[in-house]
XYZ file of C-alpha atoms in Angstrom:
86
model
C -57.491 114.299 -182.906
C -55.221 117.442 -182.656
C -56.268 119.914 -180.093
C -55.594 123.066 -180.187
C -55.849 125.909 -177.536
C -57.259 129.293 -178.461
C -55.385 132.175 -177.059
C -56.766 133.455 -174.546
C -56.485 129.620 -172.512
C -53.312 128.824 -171.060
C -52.245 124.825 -171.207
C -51.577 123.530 -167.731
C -49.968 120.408 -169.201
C -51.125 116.713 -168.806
C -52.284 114.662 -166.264
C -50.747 111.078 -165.690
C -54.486 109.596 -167.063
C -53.779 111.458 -170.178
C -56.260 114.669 -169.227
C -55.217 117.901 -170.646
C -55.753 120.884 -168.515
C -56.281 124.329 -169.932
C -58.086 127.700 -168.198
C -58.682 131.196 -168.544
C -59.970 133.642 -166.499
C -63.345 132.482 -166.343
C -63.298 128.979 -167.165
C -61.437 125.431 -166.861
C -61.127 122.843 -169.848
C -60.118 119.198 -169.138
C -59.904 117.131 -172.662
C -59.400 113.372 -171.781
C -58.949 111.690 -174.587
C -56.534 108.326 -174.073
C -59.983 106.326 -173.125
C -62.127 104.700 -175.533
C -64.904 107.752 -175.018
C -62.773 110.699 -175.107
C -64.519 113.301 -172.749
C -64.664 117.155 -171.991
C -65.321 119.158 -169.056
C -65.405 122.856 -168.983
C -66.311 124.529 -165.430
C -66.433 128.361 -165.009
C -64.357 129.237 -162.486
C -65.008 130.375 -158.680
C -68.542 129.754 -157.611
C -70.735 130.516 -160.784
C -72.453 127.425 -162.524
C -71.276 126.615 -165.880
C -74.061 127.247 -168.590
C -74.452 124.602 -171.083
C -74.745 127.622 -174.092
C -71.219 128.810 -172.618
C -69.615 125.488 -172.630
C -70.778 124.287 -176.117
C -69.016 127.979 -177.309
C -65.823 127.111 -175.971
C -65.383 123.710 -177.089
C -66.457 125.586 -180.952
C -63.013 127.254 -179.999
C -60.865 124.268 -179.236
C -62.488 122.866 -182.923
C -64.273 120.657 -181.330
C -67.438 120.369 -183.349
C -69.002 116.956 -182.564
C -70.431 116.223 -179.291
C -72.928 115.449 -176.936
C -73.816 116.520 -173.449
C -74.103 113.811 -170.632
C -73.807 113.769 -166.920
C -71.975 111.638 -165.141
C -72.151 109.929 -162.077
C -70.230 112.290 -159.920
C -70.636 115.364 -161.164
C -69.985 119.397 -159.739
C -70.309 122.182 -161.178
C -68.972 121.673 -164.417
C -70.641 120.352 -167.971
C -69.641 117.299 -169.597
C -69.218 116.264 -173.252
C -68.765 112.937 -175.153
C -66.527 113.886 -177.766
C -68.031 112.129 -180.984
C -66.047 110.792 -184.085
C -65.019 113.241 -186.493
């Protein structure tokens, strides 16, 4: 799978595990996807809580068009994706 950051997010590079990092003004992207269930987080940024209807419009902009919502574990403030086969 090719991601590919709209404009207005800035790529923070890679994380040893593989995560990408990516943010904007308003919100923070992390796209894991080295595991066997690739996963994103998005998590608007300062002390706002991340709507679900917000999160599902920015992964539409990193063409990411099949998921599904889950929460994990340990969890803050953010909202979490399975990213399914496409």
């Amino acid at each position: 799978m090719i991601i590919t950051a709209p404009k207005n997010f800035k790529a923070h590079g890679t994380l040893p595990d593989g995560t990408m990092l990516f943010s904007n003004k308003n919100y923070s992207v992390a796209i894991q996807l080295d595991k066997q269930e690739p996963i994103v987080s998005v998590n608007a940024r300062g002390i706002s809580r991340t709507k679900e209807s917000d999160a599902v419009e920015i992964l539409r902009k990193f063409g990411i068009t099949h998921f599904e919502r889950f929460s994990p574990r340990h969890r803050h403030n953010a909202v979490y994706f399975r990213i399914l086969n496409e």
